[in-house]
Short mmCIF file of C-alpha atoms in Angstrom, two decimals:
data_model
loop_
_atom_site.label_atom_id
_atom_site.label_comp_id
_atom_site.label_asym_id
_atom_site.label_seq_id
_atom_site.Cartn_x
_atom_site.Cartn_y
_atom_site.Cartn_z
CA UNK A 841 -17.86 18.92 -2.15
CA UNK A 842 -14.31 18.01 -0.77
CA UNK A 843 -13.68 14.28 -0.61
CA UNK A 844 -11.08 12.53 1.68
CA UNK A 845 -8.90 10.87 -0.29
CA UNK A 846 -8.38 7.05 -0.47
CA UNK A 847 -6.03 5.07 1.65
CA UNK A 848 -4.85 2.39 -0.86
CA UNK A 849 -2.70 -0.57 0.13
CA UNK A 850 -1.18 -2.47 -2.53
CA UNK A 851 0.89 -5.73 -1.98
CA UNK A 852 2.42 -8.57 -4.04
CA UNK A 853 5.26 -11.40 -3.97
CA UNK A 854 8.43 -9.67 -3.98
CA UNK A 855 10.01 -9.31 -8.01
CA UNK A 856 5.83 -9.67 -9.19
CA UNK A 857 6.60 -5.78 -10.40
CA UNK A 858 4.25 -3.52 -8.12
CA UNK A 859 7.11 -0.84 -7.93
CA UNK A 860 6.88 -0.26 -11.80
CA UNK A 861 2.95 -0.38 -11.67
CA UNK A 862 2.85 2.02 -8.60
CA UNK A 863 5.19 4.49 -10.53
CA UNK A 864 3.63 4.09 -13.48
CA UNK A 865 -0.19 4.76 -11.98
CA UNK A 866 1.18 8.00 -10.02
CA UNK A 867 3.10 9.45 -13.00
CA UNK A 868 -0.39 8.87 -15.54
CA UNK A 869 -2.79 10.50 -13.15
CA UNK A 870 -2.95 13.99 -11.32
CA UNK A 871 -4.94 12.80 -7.87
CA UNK A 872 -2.02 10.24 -6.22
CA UNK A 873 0.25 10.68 -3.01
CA UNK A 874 3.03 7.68 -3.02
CA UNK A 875 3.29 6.93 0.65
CA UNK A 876 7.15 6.80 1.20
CA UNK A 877 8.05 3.82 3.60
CA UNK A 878 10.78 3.35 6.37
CA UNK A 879 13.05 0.62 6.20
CA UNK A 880 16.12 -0.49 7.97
CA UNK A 881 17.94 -2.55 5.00
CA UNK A 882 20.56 -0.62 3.56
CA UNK A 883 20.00 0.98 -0.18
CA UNK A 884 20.30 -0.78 -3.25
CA UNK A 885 21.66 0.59 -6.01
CA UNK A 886 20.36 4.05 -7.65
CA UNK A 887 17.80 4.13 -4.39
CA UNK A 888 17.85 7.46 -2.76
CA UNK A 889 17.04 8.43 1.14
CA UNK A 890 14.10 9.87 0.77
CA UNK A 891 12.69 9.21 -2.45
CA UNK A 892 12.74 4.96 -2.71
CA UNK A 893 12.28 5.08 1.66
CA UNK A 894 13.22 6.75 4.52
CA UNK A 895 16.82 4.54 5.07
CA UNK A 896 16.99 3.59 8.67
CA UNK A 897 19.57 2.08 11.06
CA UNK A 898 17.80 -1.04 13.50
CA UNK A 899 18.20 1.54 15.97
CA UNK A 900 16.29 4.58 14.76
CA UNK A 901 13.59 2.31 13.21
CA UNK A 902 12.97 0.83 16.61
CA UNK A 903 12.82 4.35 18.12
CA UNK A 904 10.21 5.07 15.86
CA UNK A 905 8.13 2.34 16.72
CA UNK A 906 8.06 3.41 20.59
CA UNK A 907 7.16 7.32 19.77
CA UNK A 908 4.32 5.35 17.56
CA UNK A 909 5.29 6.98 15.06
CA UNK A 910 4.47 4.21 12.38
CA UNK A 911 0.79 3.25 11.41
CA UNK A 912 2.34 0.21 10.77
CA UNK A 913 5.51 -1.95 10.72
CA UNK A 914 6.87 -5.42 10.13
CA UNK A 915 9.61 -7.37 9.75
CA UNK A 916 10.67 -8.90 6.25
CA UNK A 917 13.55 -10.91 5.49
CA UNK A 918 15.76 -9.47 8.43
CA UNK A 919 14.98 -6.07 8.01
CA UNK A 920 12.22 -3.28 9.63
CA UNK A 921 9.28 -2.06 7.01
CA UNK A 922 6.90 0.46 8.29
CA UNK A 923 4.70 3.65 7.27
CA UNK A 924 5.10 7.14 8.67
CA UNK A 925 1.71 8.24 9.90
CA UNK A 926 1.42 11.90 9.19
CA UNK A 927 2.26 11.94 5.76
CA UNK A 928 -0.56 9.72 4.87
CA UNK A 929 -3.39 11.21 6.78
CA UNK A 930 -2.24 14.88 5.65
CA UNK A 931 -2.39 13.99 2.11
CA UNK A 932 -5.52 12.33 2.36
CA UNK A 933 -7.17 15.38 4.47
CA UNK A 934 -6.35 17.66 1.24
CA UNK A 935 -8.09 15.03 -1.40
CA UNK A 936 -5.16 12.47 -2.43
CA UNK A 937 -5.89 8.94 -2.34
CA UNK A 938 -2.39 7.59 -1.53
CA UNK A 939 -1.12 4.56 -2.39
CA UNK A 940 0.86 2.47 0.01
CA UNK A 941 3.27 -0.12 -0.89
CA UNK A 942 3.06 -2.59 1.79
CA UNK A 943 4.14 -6.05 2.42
CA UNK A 944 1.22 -8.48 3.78
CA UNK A 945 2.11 -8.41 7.26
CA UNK A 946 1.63 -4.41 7.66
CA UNK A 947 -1.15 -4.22 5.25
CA UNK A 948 -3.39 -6.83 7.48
CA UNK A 949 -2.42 -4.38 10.01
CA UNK A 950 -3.79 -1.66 8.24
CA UNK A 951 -6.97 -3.53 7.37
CA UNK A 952 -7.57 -4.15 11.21
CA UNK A 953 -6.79 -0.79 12.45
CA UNK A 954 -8.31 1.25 9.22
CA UNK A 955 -11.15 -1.33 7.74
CA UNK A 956 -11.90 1.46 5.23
CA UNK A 957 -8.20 0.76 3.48
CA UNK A 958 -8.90 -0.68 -0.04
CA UNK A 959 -6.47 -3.72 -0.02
CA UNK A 960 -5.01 -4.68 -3.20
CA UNK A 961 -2.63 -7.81 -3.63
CA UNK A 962 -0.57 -8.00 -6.94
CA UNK A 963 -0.07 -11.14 -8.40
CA UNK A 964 1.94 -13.01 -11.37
CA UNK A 965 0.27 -14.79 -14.06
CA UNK A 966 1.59 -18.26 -12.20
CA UNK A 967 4.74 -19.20 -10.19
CA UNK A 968 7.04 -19.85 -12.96
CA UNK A 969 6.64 -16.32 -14.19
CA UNK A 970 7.19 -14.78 -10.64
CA UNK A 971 10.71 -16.73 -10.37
CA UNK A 972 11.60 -15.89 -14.01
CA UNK A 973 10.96 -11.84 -12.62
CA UNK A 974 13.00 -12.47 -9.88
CA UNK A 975 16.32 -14.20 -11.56
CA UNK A 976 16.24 -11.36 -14.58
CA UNK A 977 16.61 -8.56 -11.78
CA UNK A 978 19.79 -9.45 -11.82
CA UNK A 979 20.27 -7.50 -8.07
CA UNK A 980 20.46 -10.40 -6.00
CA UNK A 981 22.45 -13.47 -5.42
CA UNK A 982 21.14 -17.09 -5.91
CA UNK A 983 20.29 -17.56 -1.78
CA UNK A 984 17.94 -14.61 -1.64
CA UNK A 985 16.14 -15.67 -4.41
CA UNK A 986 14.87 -18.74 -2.86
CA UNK A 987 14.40 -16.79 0.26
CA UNK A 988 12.05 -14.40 -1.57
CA UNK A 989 10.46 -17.69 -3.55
CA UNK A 990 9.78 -18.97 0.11
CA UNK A 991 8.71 -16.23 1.13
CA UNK A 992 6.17 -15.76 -1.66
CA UNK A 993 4.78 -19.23 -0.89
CA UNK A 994 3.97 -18.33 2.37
CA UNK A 995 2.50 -15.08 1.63
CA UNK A 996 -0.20 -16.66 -0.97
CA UNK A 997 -1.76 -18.09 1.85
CA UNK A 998 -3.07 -14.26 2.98
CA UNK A 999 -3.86 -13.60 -0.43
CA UNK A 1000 -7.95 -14.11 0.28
CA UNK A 1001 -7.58 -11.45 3.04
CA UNK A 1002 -7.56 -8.89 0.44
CA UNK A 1003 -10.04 -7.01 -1.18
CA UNK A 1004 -8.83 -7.39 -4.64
CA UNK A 1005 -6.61 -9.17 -6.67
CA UNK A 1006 -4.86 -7.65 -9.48
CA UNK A 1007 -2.56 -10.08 -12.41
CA UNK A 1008 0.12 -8.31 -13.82
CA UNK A 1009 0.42 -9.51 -17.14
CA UNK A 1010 0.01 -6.15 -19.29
CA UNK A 1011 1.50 -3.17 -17.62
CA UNK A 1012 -0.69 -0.59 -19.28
CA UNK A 1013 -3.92 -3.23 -18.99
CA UNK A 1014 -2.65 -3.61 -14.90
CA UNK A 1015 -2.43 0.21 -14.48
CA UNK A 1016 -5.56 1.36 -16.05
CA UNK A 1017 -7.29 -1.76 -13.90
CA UNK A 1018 -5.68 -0.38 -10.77
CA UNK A 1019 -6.72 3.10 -11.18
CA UNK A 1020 -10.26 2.59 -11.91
CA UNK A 1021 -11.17 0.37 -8.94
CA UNK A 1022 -9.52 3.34 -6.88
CA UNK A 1023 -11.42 5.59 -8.16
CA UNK A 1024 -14.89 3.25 -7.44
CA UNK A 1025 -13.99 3.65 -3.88
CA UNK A 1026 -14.85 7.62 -3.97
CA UNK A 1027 -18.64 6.01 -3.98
CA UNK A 1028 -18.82 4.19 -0.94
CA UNK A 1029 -20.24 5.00 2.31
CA UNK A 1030 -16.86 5.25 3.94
CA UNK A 1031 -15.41 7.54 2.36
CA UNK A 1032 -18.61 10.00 2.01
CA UNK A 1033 -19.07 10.33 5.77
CA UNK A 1034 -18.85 14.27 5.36
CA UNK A 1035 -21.29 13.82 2.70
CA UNK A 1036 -23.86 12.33 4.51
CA UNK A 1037 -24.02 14.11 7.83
CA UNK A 1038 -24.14 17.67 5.23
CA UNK A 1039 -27.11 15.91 4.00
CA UNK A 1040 -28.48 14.54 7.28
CA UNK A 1041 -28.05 18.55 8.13
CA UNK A 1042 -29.49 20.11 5.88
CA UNK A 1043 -32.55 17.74 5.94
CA UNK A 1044 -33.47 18.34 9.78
CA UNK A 1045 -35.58 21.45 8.63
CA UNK A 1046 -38.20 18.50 7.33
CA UNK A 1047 -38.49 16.94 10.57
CA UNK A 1048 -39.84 19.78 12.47
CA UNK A 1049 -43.68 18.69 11.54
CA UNK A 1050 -43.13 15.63 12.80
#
Protein backbone atom coordinates (compact mmCIF):
# COMPACT_ATOMS: atom_id res chain seq x y z
CA UNK A 1 0.00 0.00 0.00
CA UNK A 2 1.67 3.44 -0.85
CA UNK A 3 1.16 6.06 1.83
CA UNK A 4 1.36 9.90 1.30
CA UNK A 5 3.82 11.10 3.29
CA UNK A 6 3.40 13.52 6.27
CA UNK A 7 3.47 17.24 6.07
CA UNK A 8 5.23 18.13 9.39
CA UNK A 9 5.57 21.68 10.66
CA UNK A 10 7.88 22.25 13.39
CA UNK A 11 8.35 25.69 15.16
CA UNK A 12 10.08 27.12 18.27
CA UNK A 13 11.53 30.51 19.83
CA UNK A 14 14.37 31.44 17.80
CA UNK A 15 18.08 30.00 19.53
CA UNK A 16 15.51 27.01 21.40
CA UNK A 17 17.75 24.58 18.90
CA UNK A 18 15.13 23.10 16.31
CA UNK A 19 17.84 23.39 13.48
CA UNK A 20 20.12 20.81 15.34
CA UNK A 21 17.01 18.56 16.20
CA UNK A 22 15.67 18.80 12.55
CA UNK A 23 19.20 17.74 11.25
CA UNK A 24 19.68 15.41 13.62
CA UNK A 25 16.01 13.52 13.04
CA UNK A 26 16.66 13.56 9.06
CA UNK A 27 20.26 12.26 9.26
CA UNK A 28 18.98 9.09 11.94
CA UNK A 29 16.10 8.00 9.79
CA UNK A 30 15.71 6.89 6.03
CA UNK A 31 11.83 8.25 5.36
CA UNK A 32 12.47 12.41 5.77
CA UNK A 33 12.39 15.29 3.07
CA UNK A 34 13.80 18.70 4.83
CA UNK A 35 11.63 21.29 3.21
CA UNK A 36 14.22 24.02 2.16
CA UNK A 37 12.76 27.59 2.89
CA UNK A 38 13.08 31.04 1.06
CA UNK A 39 14.25 33.90 2.81
CA UNK A 40 15.29 37.37 1.98
CA UNK A 41 17.96 38.04 4.94
CA UNK A 42 21.28 37.73 3.71
CA UNK A 43 23.48 34.43 4.77
CA UNK A 44 25.13 33.94 7.87
CA UNK A 45 28.16 32.47 8.12
CA UNK A 46 28.97 28.79 6.66
CA UNK A 47 25.07 28.97 5.24
CA UNK A 48 24.92 27.98 1.66
CA UNK A 49 22.20 29.06 -1.21
CA UNK A 50 20.52 26.24 -1.47
CA UNK A 51 21.22 24.01 1.23
CA UNK A 52 20.40 26.33 4.69
CA UNK A 53 17.46 28.38 2.13
CA UNK A 54 16.86 29.55 -1.04
CA UNK A 55 18.75 33.31 -0.41
CA UNK A 56 16.50 35.93 -1.81
CA UNK A 57 16.68 39.68 -2.58
CA UNK A 58 13.12 41.73 -1.19
CA UNK A 59 12.57 41.84 -4.73
CA UNK A 60 12.56 38.27 -5.99
CA UNK A 61 10.88 37.08 -2.73
CA UNK A 62 8.01 39.42 -3.43
CA UNK A 63 7.84 38.13 -7.04
CA UNK A 64 7.37 34.89 -5.72
CA UNK A 65 4.61 35.67 -3.63
CA UNK A 66 2.49 37.12 -6.72
CA UNK A 67 3.23 33.88 -9.11
CA UNK A 68 1.91 32.08 -5.66
CA UNK A 69 4.54 30.36 -5.68
CA UNK A 70 4.86 29.99 -1.78
CA UNK A 71 2.39 27.78 0.33
CA UNK A 72 3.24 30.12 2.75
CA UNK A 73 5.17 33.26 3.79
CA UNK A 74 5.74 35.77 6.56
CA UNK A 75 7.60 38.34 7.72
CA UNK A 76 10.15 37.95 10.73
CA UNK A 77 12.32 40.45 12.13
CA UNK A 78 12.59 42.57 8.81
CA UNK A 79 13.06 39.90 6.56
CA UNK A 80 10.64 37.51 4.03
CA UNK A 81 10.25 33.59 5.23
CA UNK A 82 8.27 31.39 3.03
CA UNK A 83 7.96 27.66 1.60
CA UNK A 84 8.26 26.66 -2.03
CA UNK A 85 5.19 24.64 -2.89
CA UNK A 86 6.27 21.97 -5.27
CA UNK A 87 8.98 20.58 -3.48
CA UNK A 88 6.82 19.65 -0.62
CA UNK A 89 3.87 18.13 -2.30
CA UNK A 90 6.30 16.09 -4.75
CA UNK A 91 8.09 14.57 -1.95
CA UNK A 92 5.15 13.76 -0.13
CA UNK A 93 3.35 12.16 -3.39
CA UNK A 94 6.46 9.59 -3.46
CA UNK A 95 6.09 8.60 0.51
CA UNK A 96 8.33 11.28 2.49
CA UNK A 97 6.88 12.92 5.36
CA UNK A 98 8.75 16.26 5.18
CA UNK A 99 9.51 18.31 7.78
CA UNK A 100 9.09 22.04 7.59
CA UNK A 101 10.86 24.50 9.63
CA UNK A 102 8.50 27.26 10.04
CA UNK A 103 8.13 30.25 12.15
CA UNK A 104 4.50 30.62 13.88
CA UNK A 105 3.11 33.02 11.59
CA UNK A 106 3.46 30.64 8.33
CA UNK A 107 2.83 27.53 10.19
CA UNK A 108 -0.85 28.89 11.41
CA UNK A 109 -1.04 29.45 7.81
CA UNK A 110 -0.37 26.08 7.01
CA UNK A 111 -2.74 24.75 9.66
CA UNK A 112 -5.64 26.84 8.03
CA UNK A 113 -4.99 26.06 4.51
CA UNK A 114 -3.73 22.20 5.12
CA UNK A 115 -5.62 21.15 8.62
CA UNK A 116 -4.03 17.71 8.07
CA UNK A 117 -0.32 19.40 8.84
CA UNK A 118 0.91 17.88 12.18
CA UNK A 119 2.04 21.13 14.02
CA UNK A 120 4.82 20.82 16.32
CA UNK A 121 6.15 23.84 18.51
CA UNK A 122 9.66 23.39 20.15
CA UNK A 123 10.17 24.70 23.36
CA UNK A 124 13.04 25.38 26.13
CA UNK A 125 12.95 23.92 29.45
CA UNK A 126 12.03 27.73 30.79
CA UNK A 127 13.01 31.29 29.68
CA UNK A 128 16.27 31.55 31.31
CA UNK A 129 17.54 28.60 29.35
CA UNK A 130 16.20 29.99 25.96
CA UNK A 131 18.27 33.40 26.57
CA UNK A 132 21.33 31.46 27.85
CA UNK A 133 20.97 29.50 24.00
CA UNK A 134 20.73 32.60 22.46
CA UNK A 135 23.87 34.70 24.08
CA UNK A 136 26.29 31.37 23.65
CA UNK A 137 25.57 31.51 19.74
CA UNK A 138 27.81 33.93 19.77
CA UNK A 139 26.39 35.16 15.95
CA UNK A 140 24.61 38.07 16.98
CA UNK A 141 25.05 41.37 18.60
CA UNK A 142 23.48 42.39 22.01
CA UNK A 143 20.24 44.40 20.14
CA UNK A 144 19.06 41.35 18.26
CA UNK A 145 19.09 39.34 21.09
CA UNK A 146 16.46 41.19 22.86
CA UNK A 147 14.70 41.49 19.61
CA UNK A 148 14.57 37.69 19.32
CA UNK A 149 13.76 37.53 23.38
CA UNK A 150 10.74 39.86 22.40
CA UNK A 151 9.96 38.18 19.88
CA UNK A 152 9.81 34.84 21.69
CA UNK A 153 7.46 36.42 24.25
CA UNK A 154 5.09 37.19 21.82
CA UNK A 155 5.19 34.02 20.02
CA UNK A 156 4.31 31.86 23.35
CA UNK A 157 1.09 33.28 23.16
CA UNK A 158 0.32 30.90 19.79
CA UNK A 159 1.92 28.18 21.43
CA UNK A 160 -1.76 26.37 22.30
CA UNK A 161 -2.49 26.58 18.52
CA UNK A 162 -0.31 23.69 18.03
CA UNK A 163 -0.79 20.21 18.04
CA UNK A 164 2.12 19.28 20.10
CA UNK A 165 4.61 20.54 22.20
CA UNK A 166 7.99 19.19 22.29
CA UNK A 167 10.93 20.39 25.41
CA UNK A 168 14.24 20.22 24.27
CA UNK A 169 16.17 19.28 27.09
CA UNK A 170 17.94 15.92 25.80
CA UNK A 171 18.80 16.03 22.18
CA UNK A 172 18.73 12.31 21.60
CA UNK A 173 15.46 12.02 24.19
CA UNK A 174 13.89 15.25 21.82
CA UNK A 175 14.72 13.41 18.55
CA UNK A 176 13.54 9.99 19.23
CA UNK A 177 10.19 11.90 20.79
CA UNK A 178 9.87 13.80 17.53
CA UNK A 179 10.15 10.95 15.27
CA UNK A 180 7.76 8.69 16.85
CA UNK A 181 4.75 11.03 17.05
CA UNK A 182 5.49 11.45 13.17
CA UNK A 183 5.34 8.31 12.56
CA UNK A 184 1.70 7.93 14.72
CA UNK A 185 0.35 10.20 12.13
CA UNK A 186 0.70 7.34 9.26
CA UNK A 187 -2.58 5.96 11.35
CA UNK A 188 -4.98 8.56 11.02
CA UNK A 189 -7.81 9.00 8.79
CA UNK A 190 -6.15 11.82 6.92
CA UNK A 191 -3.55 10.51 5.74
CA UNK A 192 -5.20 6.96 4.71
CA UNK A 193 -7.72 8.54 2.35
CA UNK A 194 -6.37 6.19 -0.54
CA UNK A 195 -6.74 3.51 1.89
CA UNK A 196 -10.15 3.79 2.55
CA UNK A 197 -11.84 4.49 -0.75
CA UNK A 198 -9.52 0.94 -1.99
CA UNK A 199 -11.48 -0.53 0.74
CA UNK A 200 -14.82 1.23 0.19
CA UNK A 201 -14.04 -0.36 -3.53
CA UNK A 202 -13.42 -3.36 -3.13
CA UNK A 203 -16.36 -3.82 -0.65
CA UNK A 204 -19.22 -2.63 -3.17
CA UNK A 205 -19.40 -6.33 -4.49
CA UNK A 206 -21.33 -6.94 -0.85
CA UNK A 207 -23.86 -4.45 -1.46
CA UNK A 208 -25.36 -5.86 -4.50
CA UNK A 209 -28.00 -8.08 -2.29
CA UNK A 210 -29.06 -5.29 -0.75
Amino acid sequence: MNQTGVMVVVSGFSGVGKGTIIKSLVSQYDNYALSISATSRMPRKGECDGVHYFFKTREQFEQMIQEKKLIEYAQYVNNYYGTPADYVFSQMEAGKDVILEIEVQGALQIKHKYPQAVLVFIAPPSAAELERRLVGRGTEPEETIRERLTQAARESYYMDRYDYIIVNDKLEHCVSQLHDLIQCQHDKCAYQQQFIEDMKDDLKIFLKGE
